[in-house]
Coordinates of C-alpha atoms in Angstrom, one line a residue:
Chain A
M12 CA 157.9 71.1 30.7
N13 CA 159.7 74.3 31.5
G14 CA 161.5 73.7 34.8
A15 CA 160.7 76.6 37.1
A16 CA 163.9 78.7 36.9
I17 CA 163.2 81.0 39.8
L18 CA 163.6 79.9 43.4
P19 CA 160.6 81.2 45.3
G20 CA 161.6 83.4 48.1
T21 CA 164.5 85.0 46.2
P22 CA 164.3 88.7 46.1
N23 CA 163.5 89.7 42.5
A24 CA 164.8 93.1 41.5
T25 CA 162.1 93.7 38.9
A26 CA 159.4 92.8 41.4
I27 CA 160.8 95.2 44.0
A28 CA 161.2 98.0 41.4
F29 CA 157.5 97.6 40.2
F30 CA 156.3 97.4 43.8
L31 CA 158.2 100.6 44.8
A32 CA 156.8 102.3 41.7
F33 CA 153.3 101.3 42.8
V34 CA 153.8 102.4 46.4
S35 CA 155.3 105.8 45.3
L36 CA 152.4 106.4 42.9
T37 CA 149.8 105.5 45.4
L38 CA 151.5 107.6 48.2
A39 CA 151.6 110.5 45.8
I40 CA 147.8 110.0 45.2
T41 CA 147.4 109.9 49.0
W42 CA 149.3 113.2 49.4
W43 CA 147.0 114.8 46.7
A44 CA 143.9 113.3 48.4
A45 CA 145.0 114.4 51.9
R46 CA 144.6 118.0 50.9
R47 CA 141.1 117.3 49.7
T48 CA 140.0 115.4 52.9
R49 CA 138.8 118.0 55.4
T50 CA 135.3 116.7 56.3
T51 CA 133.8 113.4 57.5
E52 CA 131.9 113.2 54.1
E53 CA 135.2 113.5 52.3
F54 CA 136.9 111.0 54.6
F55 CA 134.3 108.3 54.4
A56 CA 132.5 109.0 51.1
A57 CA 135.1 110.9 49.0
G58 CA 132.8 113.9 49.0
R59 CA 130.4 111.8 46.9
R60 CA 132.1 113.0 43.7
I61 CA 133.3 109.7 42.3
T62 CA 131.6 108.9 39.0
G63 CA 129.7 105.7 38.2
R64 CA 132.4 104.3 36.0
Q65 CA 135.2 105.2 38.4
N66 CA 133.3 103.6 41.2
G67 CA 132.8 100.5 39.0
F68 CA 136.6 100.1 38.7
A69 CA 137.0 100.8 42.4
L70 CA 134.3 98.1 43.3
A71 CA 136.1 95.7 41.1
G72 CA 139.4 96.7 42.8
D73 CA 137.9 96.3 46.2
Y74 CA 136.4 92.8 45.3
M75 CA 139.1 91.1 43.2
S76 CA 141.4 90.0 46.0
A77 CA 144.8 88.2 45.6
A78 CA 142.9 85.1 46.6
S79 CA 140.7 85.3 43.5
F80 CA 143.6 86.1 41.2
L81 CA 146.2 83.6 42.5
G82 CA 143.7 81.1 44.1
I83 CA 141.3 80.7 41.2
A84 CA 144.1 80.6 38.6
G85 CA 145.7 77.9 40.8
L86 CA 142.5 75.9 41.2
V87 CA 142.0 75.9 37.4
A88 CA 145.6 75.0 36.8
T89 CA 145.5 72.0 39.2
S90 CA 141.9 70.8 38.7
G91 CA 140.6 72.5 35.5
F92 CA 136.8 72.9 35.3
D93 CA 136.2 73.1 39.1
G94 CA 137.8 76.6 39.1
L95 CA 135.0 77.8 36.9
I96 CA 132.4 76.8 39.5
Y97 CA 134.1 79.1 42.0
S98 CA 134.4 82.0 39.6
T99 CA 130.7 82.0 38.7
G100 CA 129.9 81.9 42.4
W101 CA 131.9 85.1 43.0
L102 CA 130.2 86.9 40.1
V103 CA 126.5 86.0 40.5
G104 CA 126.2 88.1 43.7
W105 CA 126.6 91.3 41.7
P106 CA 123.3 91.4 39.8
V107 CA 121.6 90.8 43.2
V108 CA 123.5 93.8 44.7
L109 CA 122.2 95.8 41.7
F110 CA 118.6 94.7 41.8
L111 CA 117.9 94.7 45.6
I112 CA 120.5 96.9 47.4
A113 CA 122.6 99.5 45.5
E114 CA 120.1 102.2 44.7
P115 CA 118.0 102.1 48.0
L116 CA 121.3 102.0 49.9
R117 CA 122.6 105.2 48.2
N118 CA 119.3 107.0 48.7
L119 CA 118.7 106.0 52.3
G120 CA 122.2 106.1 53.9
R121 CA 125.2 108.3 54.4
Y122 CA 128.3 106.1 55.3
T123 CA 127.4 102.6 56.5
F124 CA 124.7 100.0 55.8
A125 CA 123.6 100.4 59.4
D126 CA 122.2 103.8 58.3
V127 CA 119.8 101.9 56.1
V128 CA 118.8 99.2 58.5
S129 CA 118.2 101.7 61.4
F130 CA 116.2 104.0 59.2
R131 CA 112.7 104.5 60.8
L132 CA 113.7 102.1 63.6
R133 CA 115.1 102.9 67.0
Q134 CA 118.8 104.0 66.4
R135 CA 120.8 102.6 69.3
P136 CA 119.9 98.9 69.4
V137 CA 119.9 98.5 65.6
R138 CA 123.2 100.5 65.1
I139 CA 124.9 98.4 67.8
A140 CA 123.8 95.1 66.3
A141 CA 124.6 96.2 62.7
A142 CA 128.0 97.7 63.6
L143 CA 129.0 94.4 65.3
G144 CA 127.7 92.4 62.3
A145 CA 129.9 94.6 60.1
L146 CA 133.0 94.4 62.3
A147 CA 132.7 90.5 62.5
V148 CA 132.8 90.3 58.7
V149 CA 135.6 92.9 58.4
A150 CA 137.7 91.1 61.1
L151 CA 137.4 87.7 59.3
Y152 CA 138.1 89.1 55.9
L153 CA 141.1 91.0 57.3
I154 CA 142.6 87.7 58.8
A155 CA 142.3 86.0 55.4
Q156 CA 143.8 88.9 53.5
M157 CA 146.7 89.6 56.0
V158 CA 147.8 86.0 56.3
G159 CA 147.5 85.6 52.6
A160 CA 149.6 88.7 52.2
G161 CA 152.3 87.5 54.6
N162 CA 152.6 84.1 52.8
L163 CA 152.5 85.6 49.3
I164 CA 155.1 88.3 49.9
K165 CA 157.4 85.8 51.7
L166 CA 157.1 83.5 48.6
M167 CA 157.6 86.3 46.0
F168 CA 159.9 88.9 47.6
G169 CA 161.9 86.8 50.1
L170 CA 160.9 89.1 53.0
S171 CA 160.1 87.6 56.3
Y172 CA 156.4 87.0 57.1
Q173 CA 156.4 89.5 60.0
T174 CA 158.1 92.2 57.8
A175 CA 155.6 91.7 55.1
I176 CA 152.6 92.0 57.5
V177 CA 154.0 95.2 59.0
I178 CA 154.7 96.8 55.5
V179 CA 151.1 96.0 54.4
G180 CA 149.7 97.4 57.6
A181 CA 151.8 100.6 57.5
V182 CA 151.3 101.5 53.8
M183 CA 147.6 100.7 54.0
L184 CA 147.2 102.9 57.1
A185 CA 149.0 105.7 55.3
Y186 CA 146.3 105.6 52.5
V187 CA 143.4 105.5 54.9
L188 CA 144.6 107.8 57.6
F189 CA 145.7 110.7 55.4
G190 CA 143.8 110.2 52.2
G191 CA 140.6 108.6 53.5
M192 CA 138.1 107.4 50.9
I193 CA 139.5 109.6 48.1
A194 CA 142.9 107.9 48.3
T195 CA 141.4 104.5 48.9
T196 CA 139.2 104.8 45.8
W197 CA 142.1 105.8 43.6
V198 CA 144.3 103.1 44.9
Q199 CA 141.5 100.6 44.1
I200 CA 141.1 102.1 40.6
V201 CA 144.8 101.9 39.9
K202 CA 145.0 98.4 41.3
A203 CA 141.9 97.2 39.2
A204 CA 143.5 98.6 36.0
L205 CA 146.8 97.0 36.8
L206 CA 145.2 93.6 37.7
L207 CA 143.0 93.5 34.7
G208 CA 145.7 94.8 32.4
G209 CA 148.2 92.2 33.7
A210 CA 145.7 89.4 33.5
A211 CA 144.7 90.4 29.9
L212 CA 148.4 90.7 28.9
L213 CA 149.1 87.2 30.2
A214 CA 146.0 85.8 28.6
L215 CA 147.0 87.3 25.2
L216 CA 150.5 85.9 25.5
V217 CA 149.0 82.4 26.3
L218 CA 146.4 82.6 23.5
A219 CA 149.0 83.8 21.0
R220 CA 150.5 80.3 21.2
F221 CA 147.2 78.7 20.4
G222 CA 146.1 80.8 17.4
F223 CA 144.0 83.1 19.7
N224 CA 141.5 80.3 20.1
P225 CA 140.8 79.3 23.8
L226 CA 139.3 76.0 22.6
R227 CA 142.7 75.0 21.1
L228 CA 144.2 75.7 24.5
F229 CA 141.6 73.6 26.3
A230 CA 142.1 70.8 23.8
A231 CA 145.9 70.9 24.4
A232 CA 145.1 70.6 28.2
A233 CA 142.8 67.7 27.5
D234 CA 145.4 65.9 25.3
Q235 CA 148.0 66.2 28.0
Y236 CA 146.0 65.5 31.1
G237 CA 142.9 63.7 29.8
A238 CA 139.3 65.0 29.2
A239 CA 138.8 65.0 33.0
V240 CA 140.2 68.5 33.2
L241 CA 137.1 69.8 31.3
A242 CA 134.7 67.9 33.6
P243 CA 133.7 68.3 37.3
G244 CA 136.2 67.0 39.8
K245 CA 136.1 66.8 43.5
L246 CA 135.0 70.4 44.4
I247 CA 131.3 69.7 44.5
S248 CA 130.8 66.5 46.5
S249 CA 127.4 66.8 48.1
P250 CA 124.5 68.9 46.6
W251 CA 123.7 70.3 50.1
E252 CA 127.3 71.5 50.4
A253 CA 127.1 73.1 47.0
V254 CA 123.9 74.9 47.6
S255 CA 125.1 76.2 51.0
L256 CA 128.3 77.6 49.6
G257 CA 126.3 79.0 46.7
L258 CA 123.9 80.8 49.0
A259 CA 126.8 82.4 50.9
L260 CA 128.6 83.6 47.7
M261 CA 125.4 84.8 46.0
F262 CA 123.9 86.8 48.9
G263 CA 127.1 87.4 50.9
T264 CA 128.4 90.0 48.3
A265 CA 125.3 92.1 49.1
G266 CA 126.2 92.1 52.8
L267 CA 129.9 93.0 52.7
P268 CA 130.4 96.3 54.5
H269 CA 133.4 97.5 52.4
I270 CA 131.5 96.8 49.2
L271 CA 128.3 98.5 50.4
M272 CA 130.2 101.5 51.6
R273 CA 131.5 102.2 48.1
F274 CA 127.9 103.2 46.9
Y275 CA 128.0 106.3 49.1
T276 CA 131.0 107.7 47.1
V277 CA 128.8 108.5 44.1
P278 CA 126.5 111.5 43.8
D279 CA 123.2 109.7 43.3
A280 CA 121.2 106.4 42.7
P281 CA 121.7 106.4 38.9
S282 CA 125.5 106.5 39.4
A283 CA 125.3 103.8 42.0
R284 CA 123.5 101.7 39.3
Q285 CA 126.1 102.5 36.6
S286 CA 128.9 101.5 39.0
V287 CA 127.5 98.0 39.4
F288 CA 127.0 97.7 35.7
W289 CA 130.8 98.5 35.2
A290 CA 131.8 96.3 38.2
T291 CA 129.9 93.3 36.9
G292 CA 131.4 93.7 33.4
L293 CA 135.0 94.0 34.8
I294 CA 134.7 91.2 37.3
G295 CA 133.1 88.8 34.9
S296 CA 135.9 89.5 32.3
F297 CA 138.5 89.0 35.0
Y298 CA 137.2 85.6 35.8
L299 CA 137.1 84.6 32.1
L300 CA 140.7 85.7 31.8
T301 CA 141.6 83.8 35.0
F302 CA 140.2 80.6 33.4
V303 CA 142.5 81.1 30.4
L304 CA 145.4 81.8 32.7
G305 CA 144.8 78.6 34.7
F306 CA 144.6 76.4 31.6
G307 CA 147.7 78.3 30.2
A308 CA 149.7 77.5 33.4
M309 CA 148.5 73.8 33.2
V310 CA 149.8 73.4 29.7
L311 CA 152.8 75.7 29.6
V312 CA 154.2 75.4 33.1
G313 CA 152.8 71.9 33.9
H314 CA 150.9 70.5 36.9
D315 CA 153.9 69.1 38.7
A316 CA 156.0 72.2 38.4
I317 CA 153.1 74.3 39.9
V318 CA 152.5 72.0 42.8
A319 CA 156.2 71.7 43.5
V320 CA 156.4 75.4 44.3
D321 CA 153.1 75.6 46.3
K322 CA 150.8 72.7 47.2
G323 CA 147.7 74.8 46.8
G324 CA 148.7 75.9 43.3
N325 CA 148.7 79.6 44.3
M326 CA 151.9 80.3 42.3
A327 CA 150.3 79.2 38.9
A328 CA 149.8 82.7 37.6
P329 CA 153.3 84.0 38.6
L330 CA 155.0 80.9 37.2
L331 CA 153.0 81.3 34.0
A332 CA 154.2 84.9 33.8
E333 CA 157.8 83.8 34.2
A334 CA 157.4 81.1 31.5
L335 CA 156.0 83.7 29.0
G336 CA 157.9 86.8 29.8
G337 CA 160.9 85.9 32.0
T338 CA 161.8 87.7 35.2
P339 CA 160.5 91.1 34.2
L340 CA 156.9 89.8 33.6
L341 CA 157.1 87.7 36.8
G342 CA 158.2 90.9 38.7
F343 CA 155.3 92.8 37.3
I344 CA 152.7 90.2 38.2
A345 CA 154.2 89.8 41.7
A346 CA 153.9 93.5 42.3
V347 CA 150.4 93.5 41.0
A348 CA 149.5 90.8 43.5
F349 CA 151.0 92.8 46.3
A350 CA 149.1 96.0 45.2
T351 CA 145.9 93.9 45.1
I352 CA 146.2 93.0 48.8
L353 CA 146.9 96.6 49.8
A354 CA 143.8 98.0 48.0
V355 CA 141.5 95.3 49.5
V356 CA 142.9 95.8 53.1
A357 CA 142.5 99.6 52.8
G358 CA 138.9 99.3 51.8
L359 CA 138.2 96.8 54.7
T360 CA 139.9 99.1 57.3
L361 CA 137.9 102.1 56.1
S362 CA 134.6 100.3 56.4
G363 CA 135.5 99.0 59.9
A364 CA 136.4 102.5 60.9
A365 CA 133.1 103.8 59.7
A366 CA 131.2 101.2 61.8
L367 CA 133.3 102.1 64.9
S368 CA 133.1 105.9 64.6
H369 CA 129.9 106.7 62.6
D370 CA 127.7 104.0 64.0
L371 CA 129.1 103.3 67.5
W372 CA 130.7 106.6 68.5
V373 CA 128.6 109.3 66.8
N374 CA 125.2 107.6 66.8
V375 CA 125.3 105.5 69.9
V376 CA 127.6 107.1 72.4
R377 CA 127.0 110.7 71.3
N378 CA 123.4 110.2 70.2
G379 CA 124.0 111.7 66.8
N380 CA 125.3 115.0 68.1
A381 CA 129.0 115.0 67.7
P382 CA 130.7 118.2 66.4
H383 CA 132.3 117.9 63.0
A384 CA 135.9 118.0 64.1
E385 CA 135.3 115.3 66.7
Q386 CA 133.7 113.0 64.0
L387 CA 136.8 113.3 61.8
R388 CA 139.1 112.8 64.8
V389 CA 137.3 109.7 65.9
A390 CA 137.3 108.3 62.4
R391 CA 141.1 108.6 62.2
I392 CA 141.6 107.1 65.7
A393 CA 139.3 104.2 64.6
S394 CA 141.4 103.7 61.4
V395 CA 144.6 103.5 63.5
M396 CA 143.0 101.0 65.8
L397 CA 141.9 98.8 62.9
G398 CA 145.3 99.1 61.3
I399 CA 146.9 97.8 64.5
L400 CA 144.2 95.1 64.7
A401 CA 144.9 94.0 61.1
V402 CA 148.6 93.6 61.8
A403 CA 148.0 91.8 65.2
L404 CA 145.5 89.4 63.4
G405 CA 148.0 88.8 60.7
L406 CA 150.8 88.0 63.1
S407 CA 148.7 85.8 65.5
F408 CA 147.2 83.7 62.7
K409 CA 150.6 83.0 61.1
G410 CA 150.8 79.5 59.8
Q411 CA 147.1 78.8 60.1
N412 CA 145.1 77.6 57.2
V413 CA 142.8 80.6 56.7
A414 CA 141.5 79.9 53.2
F415 CA 138.1 79.0 54.7
M416 CA 137.8 82.4 56.4
V417 CA 136.8 84.2 53.2
G418 CA 133.9 81.6 52.8
L419 CA 133.0 82.2 56.4
A420 CA 133.1 86.0 56.0
F421 CA 130.7 85.6 53.0
A422 CA 128.4 83.3 55.1
L423 CA 128.4 85.8 58.0
A424 CA 127.5 88.7 55.6
A425 CA 124.8 86.6 53.9
S426 CA 123.3 85.6 57.3
G427 CA 123.9 88.6 59.6
N428 CA 123.8 91.6 57.3
F429 CA 121.9 90.7 54.1
P430 CA 118.5 89.6 55.7
A431 CA 118.4 92.7 57.9
L432 CA 119.2 95.0 55.0
V433 CA 116.5 93.4 52.6
L434 CA 113.8 93.3 55.3
S435 CA 114.4 96.9 56.4
I436 CA 114.4 98.2 52.8
Y437 CA 111.4 96.3 51.5
W438 CA 109.1 95.3 54.5
R439 CA 106.8 97.8 56.2
G440 CA 106.2 95.5 59.2
Y441 CA 109.9 95.2 60.2
T442 CA 110.6 96.3 63.8
T443 CA 113.6 97.2 65.9
A444 CA 113.4 94.0 67.8
G445 CA 113.1 92.0 64.6
A446 CA 116.1 93.7 63.1
V447 CA 118.3 93.2 66.2
A448 CA 117.1 89.6 66.5
S449 CA 117.8 88.7 62.8
I450 CA 121.3 90.3 62.8
V451 CA 122.3 88.6 66.1
T452 CA 120.8 85.2 65.2
G453 CA 122.3 85.2 61.6
T454 CA 125.8 86.2 62.9
L455 CA 125.9 83.9 65.9
A456 CA 124.3 80.9 64.0
A457 CA 126.8 81.3 61.2
A458 CA 129.8 81.6 63.5
T459 CA 128.6 78.7 65.8
L460 CA 127.9 76.3 62.9
I461 CA 131.4 77.0 61.4
V462 CA 133.0 76.1 64.7
L463 CA 131.0 72.9 64.7
S464 CA 131.7 72.1 61.0
P465 CA 134.2 69.6 59.6
T466 CA 136.5 72.5 58.6
V467 CA 137.2 73.3 62.3
Q468 CA 136.4 70.1 64.0
V469 CA 138.1 67.6 61.7
D470 CA 140.6 69.6 59.7
I471 CA 141.9 71.9 62.4
L472 CA 141.1 70.2 65.7
H473 CA 141.5 66.6 64.3
H474 CA 138.4 65.3 65.9
A475 CA 136.9 62.1 64.4
H476 CA 133.6 63.7 63.5
A477 CA 131.9 67.1 63.3
W478 CA 128.6 68.1 65.0
F479 CA 127.4 69.9 61.9
P480 CA 127.8 68.2 58.5
L481 CA 128.2 71.2 56.2
R482 CA 131.4 73.2 55.7
N483 CA 129.5 76.3 54.9
P484 CA 126.6 77.3 57.3
A485 CA 124.6 79.6 55.0
L486 CA 122.0 77.0 54.1
V487 CA 120.8 77.0 57.7
S488 CA 121.9 80.4 59.1
M489 CA 120.6 82.6 56.3
P490 CA 117.0 81.2 56.3
L491 CA 117.0 81.2 60.1
A492 CA 117.9 84.9 60.2
F493 CA 115.0 85.8 57.8
L494 CA 112.7 83.6 59.8
V495 CA 113.6 85.1 63.2
G496 CA 113.4 88.6 61.9
V497 CA 109.9 88.1 60.5
A498 CA 108.6 86.1 63.4
I499 CA 109.8 88.6 66.1
S500 CA 108.4 91.6 64.0
L501 CA 105.0 89.9 63.6
A502 CA 104.9 88.9 67.3
A503 CA 105.2 92.6 68.5
P504 CA 104.4 95.2 65.8
E505 CA 106.0 98.6 66.2
A506 CA 103.6 101.4 65.2
A507 CA 106.3 104.1 64.8
A508 CA 108.3 101.9 62.4
S509 CA 105.5 101.1 60.1
D510 CA 104.2 104.7 60.1
G511 CA 107.7 105.8 59.0
Y512 CA 107.7 103.4 56.1
A513 CA 105.9 105.8 53.6
A514 CA 108.5 108.5 54.1
K515 CA 111.3 105.9 53.8
E516 CA 109.8 104.5 50.6
R517 CA 109.6 108.0 49.1
R518 CA 113.2 108.7 49.9
M519 CA 114.3 105.3 48.7
I520 CA 112.8 105.9 45.2
L521 CA 113.3 109.7 44.9
G522 CA 116.4 110.3 47.0
E523 CA 116.8 113.1 49.5
R524 CA 115.4 115.9 47.4
Chain B
M28 CA 102.2 107.2 38.0
T29 CA 102.1 107.3 41.8
L30 CA 105.1 106.6 44.0
G31 CA 103.6 103.4 45.4
L32 CA 102.9 102.1 41.9
L33 CA 106.5 102.9 40.8
S34 CA 107.9 101.3 44.0
R35 CA 105.9 98.1 43.3
Q36 CA 106.9 98.0 39.7
R37 CA 110.6 98.3 40.7
W38 CA 110.2 95.6 43.3
R39 CA 108.5 93.3 40.6
I40 CA 111.4 93.8 38.2
A41 CA 114.1 93.5 40.8
T42 CA 112.7 90.2 42.2
T43 CA 112.0 88.7 38.8
L44 CA 115.5 89.3 37.6
S45 CA 117.0 88.1 40.9
A46 CA 114.9 84.9 40.5
V47 CA 116.3 84.4 37.0
M48 CA 119.9 84.7 38.4
V49 CA 119.1 82.3 41.3
V50 CA 117.6 79.7 39.0
A51 CA 120.4 79.9 36.5
Y52 CA 123.2 79.7 39.1
F53 CA 121.7 77.0 41.3
G54 CA 120.5 75.1 38.3
F55 CA 124.2 75.1 37.1
V56 CA 125.5 74.1 40.6
L57 CA 122.9 71.3 41.1
L58 CA 123.5 70.0 37.5
V59 CA 127.2 69.7 38.4
A60 CA 126.2 68.0 41.8
F61 CA 123.8 65.5 40.4
D62 CA 125.0 64.6 36.9
K63 CA 128.7 65.0 36.6
P64 CA 129.0 62.7 33.5
L65 CA 126.5 64.9 31.6
V66 CA 128.4 68.1 32.6
G67 CA 131.6 66.5 31.5
T68 CA 130.3 65.6 28.1
I69 CA 132.7 66.7 25.3
I70 CA 130.6 68.6 22.8
G71 CA 133.4 69.8 20.5
P72 CA 137.2 69.8 20.3
G73 CA 138.4 71.4 23.6
L74 CA 134.9 72.1 24.8
S75 CA 132.8 70.3 27.4
L76 CA 129.1 71.1 28.2
G77 CA 130.2 72.3 31.7
V78 CA 132.7 74.9 30.4
L79 CA 130.1 76.2 27.9
L80 CA 127.4 76.4 30.6
G81 CA 129.8 78.1 33.0
A82 CA 130.8 80.7 30.4
L83 CA 127.2 81.2 29.5
L84 CA 126.3 81.8 33.2
I85 CA 128.8 84.7 33.3
V86 CA 127.2 86.0 30.1
A87 CA 123.8 85.6 31.6
A88 CA 124.8 87.7 34.7
W89 CA 125.9 90.5 32.2
I90 CA 122.6 90.2 30.3
V91 CA 120.3 90.5 33.3
T92 CA 122.4 93.4 34.6
W93 CA 122.1 95.1 31.3
I94 CA 118.3 94.6 31.1
Y95 CA 117.8 96.2 34.6
V96 CA 120.2 99.1 33.8
R97 CA 118.4 99.8 30.5
W98 CA 115.0 99.7 32.2
A99 CA 116.1 101.9 35.1
N100 CA 118.0 104.4 32.8
T101 CA 115.0 105.0 30.7
H102 CA 111.8 104.2 32.6
L103 CA 112.7 104.5 36.3
D104 CA 114.7 107.8 36.0
R105 CA 112.0 109.4 33.9
R106 CA 109.2 108.5 36.4
V107 CA 111.4 109.7 39.3
S108 CA 112.0 113.1 37.8
E109 CA 108.2 113.4 37.1
L110 CA 107.4 112.6 40.7
R111 CA 110.1 115.0 42.0
A112 CA 108.6 117.8 39.8
Q113 CA 105.2 117.1 41.4
G114 CA 106.7 118.3 44.7
P115 CA 106.4 116.8 48.2
A116 CA 103.9 114.2 49.2
P117 CA 100.4 115.4 50.1

């Protein structure tokens, strides 16, 4: 096969030029956005003037991480069909977000999902629990993104790991601090367009060699590596494991704070609905393209050449780009991957800052009575704190295998945030104690079971056996969170909460007017 | 139509479509877990049953999304504006 001509870790002039162009463009957007960011509503919700279609692109940009672009293309390139199982899992959560969460969330809240959970309940305890649930998910997701960023940039641009982490932290913080949600939204839109455009271009170049027929590509892969590449491999070993991971992926999306926050940037519930429609279409197309890219890399680059550069197969898409379009295309794809990380990290930081400032400071410490200027100032201080935290996490987890942390973040979101959100929106009998109990139980159960799982006990600590058999805890922790929330609410009904349900239901359907 | 009735109708549609998605996705995952040879069956040049079902699952997610959006854009939005026009709750 084509021997890989590049040496990974060699600075690539095209990649650096494309990357500088992206950073200049996004910083120009930030400068433009900064002059439009004067209120808290503009800082956290882009003044609620993003259209449904724009928000659909931004949601896709927030969701399609470098892990899904490079990781899934690599998984397909090295093990074929198994990659498709993962891709479908990442997509099926979106219809659930649309049916159960998006519109009620937009009508009931202002900046965070804690707004919705604490509606008609007692503010302080619920906000504290929900904000901590949100921050736990954000922190885990940040670790996975920052460590991935450091490794990727080291491999593609030849920068040191530390330099890469600091650059990501600094550029991302510039977007968030000065341009708030307006800048973050447009960075995500630009990134989504680049990522989808880049993936589509690569897929077209691959398919051009196979008469624009994906089946001829798959047949070529099966000729070369055997029909096993079109059949299930090792990814799904036990049905319990598969169902547990499936639950985390399907219901975790509906509990990710940075995704939920995006629904506040549109003017009303119908635009929130249109944004999921666009996001589902874009993300689904992206995964279909990734499947073609993976098989393209398998056939055109070759399994051995891909694994030689990176054992996990993460360089499959960049190597494919080089095989198809030489150094310029490789540079473009490398810059797109970098841009992808920046956009995701900015969204995460902004949602963490909203939990800290809007939930914890304004509504818990200041009882909901903070002057406007103070809210904005605290929001910016919280963003800086999270930016520093992101860099610190990235540096301290250097060299760790953090791939499982995205799965854990989804499990935490599905167990801690999703049950509380669904019960508070749809169940009249939900109480303050029930909400706090379900968030705390779901989050702690998911975190504890992960620590006791084979991933930590056997793979990381090298113990002979694990206390808990499953790698993903959602099968136990999510039903447990629902059960505890319902049981505690039934044990001690809260009259004020159920009396408030009628008004809540009215606003959930009709909006604030 | 009253608000309560509309709310229940939305809940019914939301849960039914969610259930369709849950059954389709977990059906696919469990089929892979329990009958790998069947999923690996080659049904045409370059096409296995698993690849076809996986691609159809993505299409299924688009279809249920489209069904809900169509219902909400026509029916739900019309009822909502009627209820808003009736003014505040008694």
